[in-house]
mmCIF file of C-alpha atoms in Angstrom:
data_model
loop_
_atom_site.group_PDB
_atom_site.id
_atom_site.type_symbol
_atom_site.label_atom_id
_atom_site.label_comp_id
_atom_site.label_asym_id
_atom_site.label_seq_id
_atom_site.Cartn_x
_atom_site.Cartn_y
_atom_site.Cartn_z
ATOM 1 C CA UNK A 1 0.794 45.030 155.819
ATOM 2 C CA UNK A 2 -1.104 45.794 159.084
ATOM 3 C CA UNK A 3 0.904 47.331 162.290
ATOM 4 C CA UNK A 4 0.887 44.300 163.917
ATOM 5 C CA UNK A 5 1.908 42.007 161.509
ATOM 6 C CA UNK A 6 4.882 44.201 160.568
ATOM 7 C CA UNK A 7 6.046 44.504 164.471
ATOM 8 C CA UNK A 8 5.911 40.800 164.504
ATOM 9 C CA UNK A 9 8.108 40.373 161.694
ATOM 10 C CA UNK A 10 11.624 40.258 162.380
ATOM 11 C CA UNK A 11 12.804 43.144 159.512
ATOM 12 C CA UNK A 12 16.337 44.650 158.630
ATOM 13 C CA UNK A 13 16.705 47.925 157.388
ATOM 14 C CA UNK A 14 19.499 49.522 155.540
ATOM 15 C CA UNK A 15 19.473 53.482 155.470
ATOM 16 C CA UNK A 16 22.888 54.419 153.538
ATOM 17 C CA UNK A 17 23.728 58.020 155.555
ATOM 18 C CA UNK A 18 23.872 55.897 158.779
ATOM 19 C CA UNK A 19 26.586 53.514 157.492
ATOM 20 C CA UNK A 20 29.555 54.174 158.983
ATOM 21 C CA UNK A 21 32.634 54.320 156.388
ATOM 22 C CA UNK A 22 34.195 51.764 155.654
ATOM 23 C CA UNK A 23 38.183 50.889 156.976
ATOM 24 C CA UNK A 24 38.745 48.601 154.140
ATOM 25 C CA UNK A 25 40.191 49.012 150.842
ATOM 26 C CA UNK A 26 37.087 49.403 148.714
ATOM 27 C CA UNK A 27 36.795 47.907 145.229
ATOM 28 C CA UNK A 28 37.504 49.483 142.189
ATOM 29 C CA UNK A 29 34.466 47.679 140.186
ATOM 30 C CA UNK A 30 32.147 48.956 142.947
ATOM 31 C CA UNK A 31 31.253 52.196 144.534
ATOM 32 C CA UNK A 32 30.822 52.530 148.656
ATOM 33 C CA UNK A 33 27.475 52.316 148.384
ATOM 34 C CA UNK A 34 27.021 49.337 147.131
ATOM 35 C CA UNK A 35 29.741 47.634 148.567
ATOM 36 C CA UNK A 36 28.412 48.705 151.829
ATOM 37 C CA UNK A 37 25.056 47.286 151.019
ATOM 38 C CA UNK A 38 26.286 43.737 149.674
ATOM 39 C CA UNK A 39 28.462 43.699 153.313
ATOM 40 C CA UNK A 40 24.979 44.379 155.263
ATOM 41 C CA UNK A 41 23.480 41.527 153.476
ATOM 42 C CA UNK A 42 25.898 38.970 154.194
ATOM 43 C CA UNK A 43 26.178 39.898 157.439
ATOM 44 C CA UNK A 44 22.410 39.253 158.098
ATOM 45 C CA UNK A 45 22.849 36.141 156.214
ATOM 46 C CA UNK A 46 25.413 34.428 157.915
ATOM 47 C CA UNK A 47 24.149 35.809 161.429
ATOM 48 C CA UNK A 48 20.547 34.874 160.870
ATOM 49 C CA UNK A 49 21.324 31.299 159.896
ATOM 50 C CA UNK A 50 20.312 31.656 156.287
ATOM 51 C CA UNK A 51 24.005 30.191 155.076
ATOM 52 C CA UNK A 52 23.536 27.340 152.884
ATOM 53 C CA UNK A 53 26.857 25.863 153.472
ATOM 54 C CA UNK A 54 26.639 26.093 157.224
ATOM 55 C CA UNK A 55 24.388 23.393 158.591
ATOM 56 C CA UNK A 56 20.833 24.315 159.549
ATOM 57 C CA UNK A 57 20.411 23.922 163.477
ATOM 58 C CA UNK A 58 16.174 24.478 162.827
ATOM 59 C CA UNK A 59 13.828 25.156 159.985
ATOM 60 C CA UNK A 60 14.284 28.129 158.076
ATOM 61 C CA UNK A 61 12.172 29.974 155.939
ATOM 62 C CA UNK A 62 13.464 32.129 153.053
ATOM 63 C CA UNK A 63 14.780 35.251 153.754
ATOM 64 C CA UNK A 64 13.447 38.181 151.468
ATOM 65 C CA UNK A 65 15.162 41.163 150.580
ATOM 66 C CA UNK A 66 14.007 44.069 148.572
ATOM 67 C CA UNK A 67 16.231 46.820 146.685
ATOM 68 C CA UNK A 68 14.429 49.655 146.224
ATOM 69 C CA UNK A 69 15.741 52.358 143.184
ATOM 70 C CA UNK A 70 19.307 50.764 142.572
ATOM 71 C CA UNK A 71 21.036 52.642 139.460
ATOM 72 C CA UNK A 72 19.363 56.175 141.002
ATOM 73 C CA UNK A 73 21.080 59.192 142.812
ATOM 74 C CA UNK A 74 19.936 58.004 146.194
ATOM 75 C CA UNK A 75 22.874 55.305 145.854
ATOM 76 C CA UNK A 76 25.344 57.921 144.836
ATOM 77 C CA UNK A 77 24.884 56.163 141.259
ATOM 78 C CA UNK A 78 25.605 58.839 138.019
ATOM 79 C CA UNK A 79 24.588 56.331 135.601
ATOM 80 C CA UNK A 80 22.190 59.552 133.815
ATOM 81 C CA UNK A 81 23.435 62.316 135.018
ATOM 82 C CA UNK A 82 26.745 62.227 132.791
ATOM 83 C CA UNK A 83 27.624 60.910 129.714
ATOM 84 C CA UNK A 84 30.602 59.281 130.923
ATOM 85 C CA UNK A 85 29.825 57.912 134.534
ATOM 86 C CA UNK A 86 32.410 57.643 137.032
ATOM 87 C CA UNK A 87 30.859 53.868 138.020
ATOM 88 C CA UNK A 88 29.965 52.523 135.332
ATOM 89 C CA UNK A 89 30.385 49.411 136.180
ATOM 90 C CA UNK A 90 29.107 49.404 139.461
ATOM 91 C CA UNK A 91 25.672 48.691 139.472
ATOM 92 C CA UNK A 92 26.129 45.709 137.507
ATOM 93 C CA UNK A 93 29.150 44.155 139.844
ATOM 94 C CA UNK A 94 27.029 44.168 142.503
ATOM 95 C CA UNK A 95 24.221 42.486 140.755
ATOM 96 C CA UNK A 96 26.635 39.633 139.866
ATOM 97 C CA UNK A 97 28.016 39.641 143.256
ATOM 98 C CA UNK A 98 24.544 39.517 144.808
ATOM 99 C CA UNK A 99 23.617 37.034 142.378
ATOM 100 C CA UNK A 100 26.404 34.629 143.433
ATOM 101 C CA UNK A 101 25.283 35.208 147.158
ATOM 102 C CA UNK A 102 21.936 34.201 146.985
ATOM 103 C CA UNK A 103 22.683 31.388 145.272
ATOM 104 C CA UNK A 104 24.450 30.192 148.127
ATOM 105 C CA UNK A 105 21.749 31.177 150.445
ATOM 106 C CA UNK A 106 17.975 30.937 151.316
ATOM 107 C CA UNK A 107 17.575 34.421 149.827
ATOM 108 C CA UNK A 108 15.443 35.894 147.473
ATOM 109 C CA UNK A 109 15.874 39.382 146.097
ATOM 110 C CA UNK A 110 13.230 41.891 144.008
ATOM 111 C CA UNK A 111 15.552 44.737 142.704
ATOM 112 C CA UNK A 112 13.842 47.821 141.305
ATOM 113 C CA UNK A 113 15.493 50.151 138.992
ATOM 114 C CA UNK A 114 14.354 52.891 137.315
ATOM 115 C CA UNK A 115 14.902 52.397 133.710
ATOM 116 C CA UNK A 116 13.023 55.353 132.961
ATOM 117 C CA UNK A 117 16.390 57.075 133.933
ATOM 118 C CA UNK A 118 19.394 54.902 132.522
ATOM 119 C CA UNK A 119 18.963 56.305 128.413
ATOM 120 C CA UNK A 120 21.938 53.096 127.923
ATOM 121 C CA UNK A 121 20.103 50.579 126.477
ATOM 122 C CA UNK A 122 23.476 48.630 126.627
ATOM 123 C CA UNK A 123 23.192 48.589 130.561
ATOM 124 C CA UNK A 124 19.650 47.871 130.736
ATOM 125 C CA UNK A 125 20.143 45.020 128.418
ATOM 126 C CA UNK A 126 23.151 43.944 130.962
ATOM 127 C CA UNK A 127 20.531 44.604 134.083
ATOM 128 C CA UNK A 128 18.246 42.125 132.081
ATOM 129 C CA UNK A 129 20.707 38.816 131.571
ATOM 130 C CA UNK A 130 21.261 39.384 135.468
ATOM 131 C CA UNK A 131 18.185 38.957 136.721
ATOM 132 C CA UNK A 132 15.899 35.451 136.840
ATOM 133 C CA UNK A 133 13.168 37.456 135.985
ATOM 134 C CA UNK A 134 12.713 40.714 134.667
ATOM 135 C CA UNK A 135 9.301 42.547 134.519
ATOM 136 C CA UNK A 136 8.581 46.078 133.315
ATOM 137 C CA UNK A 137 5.313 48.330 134.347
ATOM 138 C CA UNK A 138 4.262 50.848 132.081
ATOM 139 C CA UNK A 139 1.852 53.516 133.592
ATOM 140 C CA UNK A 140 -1.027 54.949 131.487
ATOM 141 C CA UNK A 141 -0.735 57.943 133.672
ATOM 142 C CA UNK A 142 0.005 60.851 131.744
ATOM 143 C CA UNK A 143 -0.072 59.392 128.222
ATOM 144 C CA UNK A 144 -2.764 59.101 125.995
ATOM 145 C CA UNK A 145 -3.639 55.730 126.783
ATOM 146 C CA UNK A 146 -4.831 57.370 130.071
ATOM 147 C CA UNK A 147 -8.097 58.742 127.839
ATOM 148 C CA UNK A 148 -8.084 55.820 125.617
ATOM 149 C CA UNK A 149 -11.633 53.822 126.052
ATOM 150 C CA UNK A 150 -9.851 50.450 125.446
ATOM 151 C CA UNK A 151 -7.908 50.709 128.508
ATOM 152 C CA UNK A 152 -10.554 52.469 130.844
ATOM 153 C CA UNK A 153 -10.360 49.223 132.848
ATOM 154 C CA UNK A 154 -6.597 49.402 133.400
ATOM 155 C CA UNK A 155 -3.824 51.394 134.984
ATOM 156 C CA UNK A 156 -1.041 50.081 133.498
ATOM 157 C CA UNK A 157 0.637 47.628 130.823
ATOM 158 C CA UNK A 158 3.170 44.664 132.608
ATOM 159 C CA UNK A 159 5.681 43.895 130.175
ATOM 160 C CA UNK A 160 7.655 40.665 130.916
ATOM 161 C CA UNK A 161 11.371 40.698 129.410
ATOM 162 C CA UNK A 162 12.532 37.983 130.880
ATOM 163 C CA UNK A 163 11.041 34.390 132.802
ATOM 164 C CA UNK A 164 13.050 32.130 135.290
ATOM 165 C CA UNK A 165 15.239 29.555 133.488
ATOM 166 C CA UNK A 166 17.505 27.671 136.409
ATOM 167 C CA UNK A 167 18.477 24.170 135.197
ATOM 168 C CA UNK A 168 17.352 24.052 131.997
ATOM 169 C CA UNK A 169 18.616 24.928 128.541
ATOM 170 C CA UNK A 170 15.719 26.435 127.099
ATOM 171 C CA UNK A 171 13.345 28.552 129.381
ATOM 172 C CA UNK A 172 9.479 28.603 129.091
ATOM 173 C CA UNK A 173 7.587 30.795 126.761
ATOM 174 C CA UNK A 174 4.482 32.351 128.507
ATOM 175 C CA UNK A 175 0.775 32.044 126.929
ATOM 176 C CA UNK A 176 0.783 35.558 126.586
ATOM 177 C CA UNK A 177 2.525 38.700 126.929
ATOM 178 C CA UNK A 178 -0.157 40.893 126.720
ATOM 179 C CA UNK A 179 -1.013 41.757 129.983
ATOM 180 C CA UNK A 180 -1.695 44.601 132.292
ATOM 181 C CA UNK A 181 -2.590 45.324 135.885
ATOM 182 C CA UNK A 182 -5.159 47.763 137.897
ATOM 183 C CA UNK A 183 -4.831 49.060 141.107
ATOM 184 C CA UNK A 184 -7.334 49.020 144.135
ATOM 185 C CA UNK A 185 -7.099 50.007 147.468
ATOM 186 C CA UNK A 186 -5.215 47.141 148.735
ATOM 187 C CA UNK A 187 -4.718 44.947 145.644
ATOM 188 C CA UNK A 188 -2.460 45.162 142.823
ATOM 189 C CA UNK A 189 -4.281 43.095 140.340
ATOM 190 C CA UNK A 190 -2.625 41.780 137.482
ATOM 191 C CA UNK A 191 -4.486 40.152 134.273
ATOM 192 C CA UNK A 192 -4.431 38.920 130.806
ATOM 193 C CA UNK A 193 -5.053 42.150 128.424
ATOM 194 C CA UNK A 194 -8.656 41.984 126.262
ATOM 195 C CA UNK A 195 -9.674 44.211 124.144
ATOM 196 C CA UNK A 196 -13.318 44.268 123.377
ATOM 197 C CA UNK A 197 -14.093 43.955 119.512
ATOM 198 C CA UNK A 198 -14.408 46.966 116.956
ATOM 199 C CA UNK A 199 -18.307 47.558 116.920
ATOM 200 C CA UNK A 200 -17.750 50.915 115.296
ATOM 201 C CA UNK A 201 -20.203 52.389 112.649
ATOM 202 C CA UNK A 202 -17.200 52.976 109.627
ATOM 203 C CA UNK A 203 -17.252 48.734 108.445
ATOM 204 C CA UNK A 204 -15.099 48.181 105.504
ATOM 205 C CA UNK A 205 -16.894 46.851 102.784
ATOM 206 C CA UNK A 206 -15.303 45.664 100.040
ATOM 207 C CA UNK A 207 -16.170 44.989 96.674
ATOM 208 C CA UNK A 208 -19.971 46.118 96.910
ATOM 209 C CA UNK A 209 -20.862 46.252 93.449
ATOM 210 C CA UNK A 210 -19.676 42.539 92.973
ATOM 211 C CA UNK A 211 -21.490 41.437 95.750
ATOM 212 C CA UNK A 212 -24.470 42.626 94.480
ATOM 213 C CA UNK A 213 -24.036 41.838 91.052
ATOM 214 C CA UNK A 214 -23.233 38.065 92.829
ATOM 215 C CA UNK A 215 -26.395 37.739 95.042
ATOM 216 C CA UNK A 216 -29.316 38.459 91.914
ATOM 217 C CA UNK A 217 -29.371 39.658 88.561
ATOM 218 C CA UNK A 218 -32.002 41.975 89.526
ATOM 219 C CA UNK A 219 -29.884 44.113 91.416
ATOM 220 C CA UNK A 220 -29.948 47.607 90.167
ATOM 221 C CA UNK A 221 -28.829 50.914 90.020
ATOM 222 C CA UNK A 222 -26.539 51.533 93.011
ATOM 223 C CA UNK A 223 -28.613 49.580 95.746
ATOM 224 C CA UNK A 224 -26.288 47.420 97.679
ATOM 225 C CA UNK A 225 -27.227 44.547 100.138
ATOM 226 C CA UNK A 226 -25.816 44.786 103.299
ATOM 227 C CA UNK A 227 -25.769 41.473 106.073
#
């Protein structure tokens, strides 16, 4: 985003050491953090006008939030630091809870969390059947796809767990979920995964001496014919 588009943009920010603590009781299911954080949103909500239930004095556009790292230490979360987490529960109250307000609202939220992190597969699994849709981005960096040939056109693999399924009792199964994405200097590129054909020089062939036998009776000795 250029300099000036970003200073016309009307953007919120929420840095958590500036908060002031809260006077209120907080919840049990939730840390401060969070609870903080869900309070900030709400309040931009209903003072911005982006309140579904409260009648719309002009045209609105959607109001988009992003979450950056939820589940990590720079929320105060402990979800992989201990075996036994003091909120365990946290993370995934204030998904529901965040879930239920943008419902209610023209809001849209992208959540990242690093998954990398959480070992639970129980919680990520829980993260998952919270979200409308829930991608994954695997990074060759590092691994040995990174010196594979067949992926010298890629960065990455996109892995998509979950699609959008509001309204409807079944939701829609993608063409594909082989796919993958490359980055450029200001693109982040996303495409359908092809691998080019095996051309290499070790062809099975099976059953030669049949298939010589098969083409001529005047095939001898241990001459093969190859197509």
């Amino acid at each position: 985003m250029s300099p000036d588009m970003r200073q016309m943009a009307k953007c919120h920010t929420f840095y958590l050491p500036e908060q002031s603590p809260d006077d209120s009781t907080p919840t049990s299911a939730m840390s401060e953090a969070y609870s903080s954080l869900l309070k900030s949103i709400q309040r931009v909500i209903h003072q911005q006008g982006f309140d579904g239930s409260a009648p719309q004095s002009k045209m609105r556009n959607v109001l988009r939030l992003g979450l950056h790292s939820l589940g990590s230490v720079l929320w105060g979360d402990d979800l992989f630091c201990r075996e036994s987490p003091t909120h365990s529960h946290s993370l995934t109250t204030f998904l529901y809870a965040l879930r239920a307000l943008l419902r209610s609202s023209l809001s849209v939220a992208m959540v990242t969390v690093p998954s990398h992190l959480i070992q639970s597969r129980v919680l990520m699994g829980r993260i998952t059947r919270l979200s409308d849709t829930a991608i994954a981005l695997e990074s060759f960096r590092g691994s040995e796809k990174e010196t594979n040939p067949l992926y010298k056109d890629y960065h990455g693999l996109l892995q998509v767990h979950q699609v959008p399924h509001l309204n409807c009792l079944v939701c829609e199964v993608p063409d594909t979920k082989d796919l993958a994405f490359k980055l450029k200097r200001k693109q982040f590129t996303i495409e359908r995964l092809h691998l080019p054909p095996d051309l290499s020089d070790t062809v099975s062939r099976v059953g030669k001496v049949e298939l010589a036998a098969g083409c001529g009776s005047t095939a001898t000795g241990n001459k093969h014919l190859d197509f």
